[in-house]
Structures are given as C-alpha cells and as structure tokens.
Short mmCIF file of C-alpha atoms in Angstrom, two decimals:
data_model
loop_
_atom_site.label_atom_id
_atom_site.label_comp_id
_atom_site.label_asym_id
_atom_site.label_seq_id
_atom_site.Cartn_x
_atom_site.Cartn_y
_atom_site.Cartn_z
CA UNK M 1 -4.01 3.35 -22.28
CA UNK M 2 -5.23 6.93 -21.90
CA UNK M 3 -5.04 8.62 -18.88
CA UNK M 4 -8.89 9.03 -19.12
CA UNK M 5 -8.88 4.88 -19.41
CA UNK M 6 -6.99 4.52 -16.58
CA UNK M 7 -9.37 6.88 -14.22
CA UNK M 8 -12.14 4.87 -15.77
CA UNK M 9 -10.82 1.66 -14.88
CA UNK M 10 -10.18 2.42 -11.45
CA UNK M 11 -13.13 3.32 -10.67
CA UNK M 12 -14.91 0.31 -12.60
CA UNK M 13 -12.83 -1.80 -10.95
CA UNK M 14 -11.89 -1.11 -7.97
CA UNK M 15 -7.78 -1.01 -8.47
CA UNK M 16 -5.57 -0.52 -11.48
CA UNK M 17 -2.14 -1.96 -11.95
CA UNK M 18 0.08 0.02 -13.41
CA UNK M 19 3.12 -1.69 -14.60
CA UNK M 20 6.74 -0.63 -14.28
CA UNK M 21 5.86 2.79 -13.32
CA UNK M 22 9.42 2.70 -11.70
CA UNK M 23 11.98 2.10 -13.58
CA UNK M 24 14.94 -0.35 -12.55
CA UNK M 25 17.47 1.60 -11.40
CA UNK M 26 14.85 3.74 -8.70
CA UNK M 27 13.51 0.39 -7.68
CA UNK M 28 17.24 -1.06 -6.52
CA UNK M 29 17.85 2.00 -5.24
CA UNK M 30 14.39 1.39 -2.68
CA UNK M 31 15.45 -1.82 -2.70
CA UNK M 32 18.92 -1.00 -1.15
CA UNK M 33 17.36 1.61 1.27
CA UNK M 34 15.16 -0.73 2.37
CA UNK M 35 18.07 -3.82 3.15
CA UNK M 36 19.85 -0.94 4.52
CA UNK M 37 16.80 -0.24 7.10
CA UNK M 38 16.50 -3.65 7.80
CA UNK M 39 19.53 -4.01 8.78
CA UNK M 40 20.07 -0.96 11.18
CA UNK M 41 17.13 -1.56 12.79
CA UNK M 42 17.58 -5.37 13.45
CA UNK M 43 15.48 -7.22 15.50
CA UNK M 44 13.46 -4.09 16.52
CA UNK M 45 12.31 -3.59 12.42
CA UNK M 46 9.19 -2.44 12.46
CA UNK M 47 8.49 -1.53 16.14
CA UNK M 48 5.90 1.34 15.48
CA UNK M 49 3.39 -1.46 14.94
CA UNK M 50 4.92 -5.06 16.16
CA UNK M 51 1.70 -6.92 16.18
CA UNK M 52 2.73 -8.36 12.72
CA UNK M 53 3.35 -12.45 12.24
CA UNK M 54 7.26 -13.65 13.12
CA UNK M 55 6.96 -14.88 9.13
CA UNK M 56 6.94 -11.49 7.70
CA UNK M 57 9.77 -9.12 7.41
CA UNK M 58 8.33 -5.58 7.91
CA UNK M 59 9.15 -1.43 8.22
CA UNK M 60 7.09 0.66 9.21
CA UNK M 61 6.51 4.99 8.65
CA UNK M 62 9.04 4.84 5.69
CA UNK M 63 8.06 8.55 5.47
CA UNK M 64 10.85 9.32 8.18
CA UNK M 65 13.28 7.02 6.74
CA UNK M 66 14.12 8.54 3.51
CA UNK M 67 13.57 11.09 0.52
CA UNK M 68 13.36 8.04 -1.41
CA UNK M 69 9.92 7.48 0.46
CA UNK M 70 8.75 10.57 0.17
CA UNK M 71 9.32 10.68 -3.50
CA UNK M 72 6.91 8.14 -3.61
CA UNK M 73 4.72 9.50 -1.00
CA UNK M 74 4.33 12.60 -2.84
CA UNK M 75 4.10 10.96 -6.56
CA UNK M 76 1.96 12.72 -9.07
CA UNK M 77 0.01 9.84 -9.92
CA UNK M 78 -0.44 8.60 -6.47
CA UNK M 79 -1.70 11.92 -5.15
CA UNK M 80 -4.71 12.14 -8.29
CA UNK M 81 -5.55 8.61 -7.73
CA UNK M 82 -6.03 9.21 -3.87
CA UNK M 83 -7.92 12.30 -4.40
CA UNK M 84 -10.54 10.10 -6.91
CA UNK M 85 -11.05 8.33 -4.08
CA UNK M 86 -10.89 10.82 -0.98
CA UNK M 87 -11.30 14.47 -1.84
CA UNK M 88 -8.88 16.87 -2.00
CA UNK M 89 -6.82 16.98 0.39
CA UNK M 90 -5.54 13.97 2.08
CA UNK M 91 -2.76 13.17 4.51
CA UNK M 92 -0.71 9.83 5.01
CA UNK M 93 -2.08 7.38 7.44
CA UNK M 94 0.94 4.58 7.26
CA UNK M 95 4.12 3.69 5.23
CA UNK M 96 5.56 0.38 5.49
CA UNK M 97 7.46 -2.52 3.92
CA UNK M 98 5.74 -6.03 3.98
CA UNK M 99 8.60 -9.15 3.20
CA UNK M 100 6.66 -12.20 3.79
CA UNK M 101 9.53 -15.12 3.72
CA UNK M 102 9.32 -17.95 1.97
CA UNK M 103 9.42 -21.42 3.41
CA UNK M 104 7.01 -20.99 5.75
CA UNK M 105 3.50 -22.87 6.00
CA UNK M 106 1.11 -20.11 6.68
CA UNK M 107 -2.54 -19.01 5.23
CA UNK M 108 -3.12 -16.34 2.83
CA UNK M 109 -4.28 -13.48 4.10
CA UNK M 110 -8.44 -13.17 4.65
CA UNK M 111 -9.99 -11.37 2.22
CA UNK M 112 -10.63 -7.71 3.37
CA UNK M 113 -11.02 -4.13 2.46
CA UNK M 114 -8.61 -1.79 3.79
CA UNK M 115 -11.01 0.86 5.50
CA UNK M 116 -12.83 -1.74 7.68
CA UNK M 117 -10.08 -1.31 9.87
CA UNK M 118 -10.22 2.31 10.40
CA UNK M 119 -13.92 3.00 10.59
CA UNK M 120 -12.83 6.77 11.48
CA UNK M 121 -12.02 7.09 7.89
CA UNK M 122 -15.03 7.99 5.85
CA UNK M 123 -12.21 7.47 2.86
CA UNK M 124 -9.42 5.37 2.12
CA UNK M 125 -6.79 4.94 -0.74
CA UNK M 126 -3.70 2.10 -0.79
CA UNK M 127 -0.90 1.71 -2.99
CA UNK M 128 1.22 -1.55 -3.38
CA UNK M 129 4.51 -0.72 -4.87
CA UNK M 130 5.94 -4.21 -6.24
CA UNK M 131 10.31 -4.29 -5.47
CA UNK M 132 10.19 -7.55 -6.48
CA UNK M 133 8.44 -9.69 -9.13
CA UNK M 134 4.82 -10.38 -8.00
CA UNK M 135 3.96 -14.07 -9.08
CA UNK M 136 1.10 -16.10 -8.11
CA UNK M 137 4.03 -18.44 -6.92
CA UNK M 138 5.12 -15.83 -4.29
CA UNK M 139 1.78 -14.51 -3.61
CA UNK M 140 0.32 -11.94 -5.88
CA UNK M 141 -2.86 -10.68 -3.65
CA UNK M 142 -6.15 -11.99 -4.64
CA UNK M 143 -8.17 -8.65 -5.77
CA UNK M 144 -12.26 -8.82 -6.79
CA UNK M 145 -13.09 -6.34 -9.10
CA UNK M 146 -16.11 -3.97 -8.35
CA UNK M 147 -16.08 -4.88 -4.82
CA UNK M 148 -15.69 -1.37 -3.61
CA UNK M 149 -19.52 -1.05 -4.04
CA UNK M 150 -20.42 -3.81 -2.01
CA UNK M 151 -20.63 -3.78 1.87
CA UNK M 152 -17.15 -4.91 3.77
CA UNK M 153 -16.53 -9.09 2.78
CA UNK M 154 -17.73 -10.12 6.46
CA UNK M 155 -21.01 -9.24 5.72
CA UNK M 156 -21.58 -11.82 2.60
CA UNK M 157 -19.06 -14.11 2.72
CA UNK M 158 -19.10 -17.16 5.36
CA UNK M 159 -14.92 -18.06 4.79
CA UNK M 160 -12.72 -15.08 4.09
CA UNK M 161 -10.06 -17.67 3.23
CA UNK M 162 -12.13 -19.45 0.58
CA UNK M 163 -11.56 -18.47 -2.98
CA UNK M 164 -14.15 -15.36 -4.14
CA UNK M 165 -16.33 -15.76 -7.59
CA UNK M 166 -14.44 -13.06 -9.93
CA UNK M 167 -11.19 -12.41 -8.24
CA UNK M 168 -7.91 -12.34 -9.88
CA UNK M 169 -4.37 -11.99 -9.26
CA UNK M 170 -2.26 -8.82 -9.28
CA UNK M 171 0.66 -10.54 -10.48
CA UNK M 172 2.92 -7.72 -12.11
CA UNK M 173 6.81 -7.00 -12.96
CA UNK M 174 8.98 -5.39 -10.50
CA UNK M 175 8.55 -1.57 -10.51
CA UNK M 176 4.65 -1.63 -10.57
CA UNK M 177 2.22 0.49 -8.70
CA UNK M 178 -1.25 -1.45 -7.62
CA UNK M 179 -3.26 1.52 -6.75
CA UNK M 180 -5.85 0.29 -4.53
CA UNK M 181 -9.56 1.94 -3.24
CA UNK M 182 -10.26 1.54 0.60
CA UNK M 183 -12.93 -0.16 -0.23
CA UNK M 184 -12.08 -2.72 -2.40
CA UNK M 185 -11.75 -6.94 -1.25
CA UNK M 186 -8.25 -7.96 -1.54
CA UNK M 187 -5.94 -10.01 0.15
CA UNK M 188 -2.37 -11.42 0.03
CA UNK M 189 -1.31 -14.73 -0.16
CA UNK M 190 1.43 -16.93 1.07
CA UNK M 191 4.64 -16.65 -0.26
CA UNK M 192 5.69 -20.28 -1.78
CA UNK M 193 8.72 -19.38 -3.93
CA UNK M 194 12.22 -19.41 -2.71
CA UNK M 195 12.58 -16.01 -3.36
CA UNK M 196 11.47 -12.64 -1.62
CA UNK M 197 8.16 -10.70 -2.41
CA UNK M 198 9.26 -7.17 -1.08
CA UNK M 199 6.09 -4.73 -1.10
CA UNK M 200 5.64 -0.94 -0.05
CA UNK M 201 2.52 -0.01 1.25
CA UNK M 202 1.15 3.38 1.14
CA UNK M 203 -1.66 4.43 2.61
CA UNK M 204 -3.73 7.62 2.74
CA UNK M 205 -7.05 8.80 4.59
CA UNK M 206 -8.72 12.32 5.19
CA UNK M 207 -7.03 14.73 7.08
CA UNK M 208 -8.11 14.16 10.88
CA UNK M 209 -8.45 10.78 10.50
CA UNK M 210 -6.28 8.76 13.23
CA UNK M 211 -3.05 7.11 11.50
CA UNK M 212 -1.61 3.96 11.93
CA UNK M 213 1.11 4.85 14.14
CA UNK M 214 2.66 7.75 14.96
CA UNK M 215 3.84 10.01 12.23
CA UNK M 216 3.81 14.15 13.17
CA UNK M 217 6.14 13.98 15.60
CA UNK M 218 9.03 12.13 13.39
CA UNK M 219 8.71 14.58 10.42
CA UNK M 220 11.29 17.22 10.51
CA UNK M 221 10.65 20.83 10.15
CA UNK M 222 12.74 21.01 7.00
CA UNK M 223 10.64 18.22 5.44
CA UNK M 224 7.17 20.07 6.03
CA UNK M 225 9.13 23.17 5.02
CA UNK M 226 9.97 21.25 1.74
CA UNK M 227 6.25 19.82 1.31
CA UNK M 228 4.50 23.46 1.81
CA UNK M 229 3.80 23.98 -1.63
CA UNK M 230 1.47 20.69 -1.70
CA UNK M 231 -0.48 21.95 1.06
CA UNK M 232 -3.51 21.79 -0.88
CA UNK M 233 -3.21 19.04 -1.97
CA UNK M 234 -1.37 16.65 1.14
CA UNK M 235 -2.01 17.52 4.83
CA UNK M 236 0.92 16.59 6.80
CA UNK M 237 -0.21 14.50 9.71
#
C-alpha cells in the first residue's frame, strides 16, 4: 500500500495497522529492555501512575528508561501520523508498557476514546506497538472504524462492555504499529491465552497540554540536547 493509501486510511478509519514495522531482532531487543525494567523496578513497576488493576503488568514514562524508547518515540512514521492528527508540533503526554496476565477472570476493557480522558487536549494521537503476537485469544483491542467522527461512546451507547455494530479486532504479528486517533472507540480485552500480550503505548497531545505523569523533570539535558534538531517538529515536555 502507498504511502498516500495509508494516510487515506487513517483518516477513513480511524486507525491503521501497520504490520511488522519492527523487525525481530529490534522487537527482542524492547522486549529484553523491558523484562530488564521489570525486573529492577520490582514491585514498585510502574509507580508514576499506580492506579492500574493488580492483573496487569505495567511501566510507565519509558521515555527515561532507554534510547530504545526514544527511538520509537521519535519514529518517522509515528511523528507524520501524530501531526495528521494534531498539528505540527506535538510533545509526548505518556509512555508505558501494558502486560495484562493471563489466567485471570477479568472484563475487557470499556469501550473508549483516548482523549475523553484529557479534555485539556483539543488533540490526541496513540500508538500500540505489539512485542508479542496480538490474537483475539489474548486480547486484540476491539477498534470501530470511523468512530473518530462521532461524539465520545458514553454519549450513544447504554453498555460500554457490550459488543459495538462494526468493530473489529486489531489482531496483528509481533513487531506491528496500531497507530491510533484520540478520538477513535477502542478498547482492550482480556487476555485468555497462556501466554503474554506485551504492548507499548505511546501517546502524544499538543504542546501545553498536561501529561500523564511527570516527564520534564526526568529527561536529561543531553537527551533534549540530542532531540534539538526535531524541535519543530516534537516539543519536549
């Protein structure tokens, strides 16, 4: 597909999967960063934002924790995809990794669009960056095309958990990049496999808009030094 076809189906649509945009031997190298994380951090993983279900593995502001990360924070792809949906330029607003185990009886996720919760952000842009497999087994998020032109799901639907006329499943190989408008009703689901379903999110706002958690003060000079030339483009929180 042409790149023009791609633009054109993002913005049809809502989303566009792009499929192994990383190639193996990047994705166990995130994928050992990321065990690596886990494991230094410990019980305290993902303190910048604990409010997060005991089921779920998580990380959060990757963009501290590696030039790994910020290789994909910084991706050519990512950053014209965001500014489709934002303007030029944008900044990051959060960076984590979601590992929802398996075994464990728990809902899907309700159906939602990513800026409803940050209403500061007149613009919003998310990428879902696949480390493992995503199977409709292991919970490929439900995704309804279009929906970024209707108003946020709470305002038409009666059950966020109830299946949505039109949605589908962004079930994709390891290595894929779900690039993902603010805007647009998705929403995982529960992880019944025996395996893992490791995901990156990646999400970026207008500069000036609030982030998740805090991120200026854990970049390092030498990191802004390195990301000056972007500065057109990417506004450092």
């Amino acid at each position: 597909m042409s790149n023009d076809a791609l633009r054109a189906a993002f913005r049809r649509d809502g989303y566009l999967i792009v499929e192994r945009y990383l190639p193996a031997p990047r994705v166990a190298a995130i994928l050992d960063a990321v065990e690596k994380i886990y494991a230094a951090e410990g019980a305290r993983a993902g303190w910048e934002q604990p409010a997060v279900a005991p089921f779920v593995r998580r990380l959060c502001n990757l963009f501290s924790k590696g030039d790994l990360f910020v290789e994909l924070a910084t991706d050519p792809l990512v950053l014209e995809f965001a500014e489709m949906t934002i303007g030029r330029p944008v900044t990051w607003h959060a960076m984590n990794a979601h590992d929802p185990l398996p075994g464990h009886q728990h809902p899907h996720q309700a159906i939602h669009a990513d800026r409803q919760s940050w209403r500061d952000s007149p613009a919003y842009f998310n990428v879902l960056w696949a480390l493992d497999e995503i199977t409709a087994e292991n919970g490929a998020t439900r995704l309804v095309p279009g929906s970024q032109r209707r108003p946020f799901p709470a305002t038409e639907l009666a059950d966020l958990y109830a299946p949505v006329p039109g949605e589908v499943l962004a079930t994709c190989p390891a290595g894929s990049a779900v690039l993902l408008h603010g805007d647009t009703w998705h929403g995982a689901r529960a992880n019944n496999s025996s395996g893992p379903r490791r995901i990156l999110h990646m999400g970026y706002t207008r500069p000036g808009a609030a982030t998740q958690y805090e991120i200026a003060a854990t970049l390092s000079p030498e990191l802004r030094r390195r990301l000056a030339p972007l500065s057109d483009r990417l506004v450092l929180p």
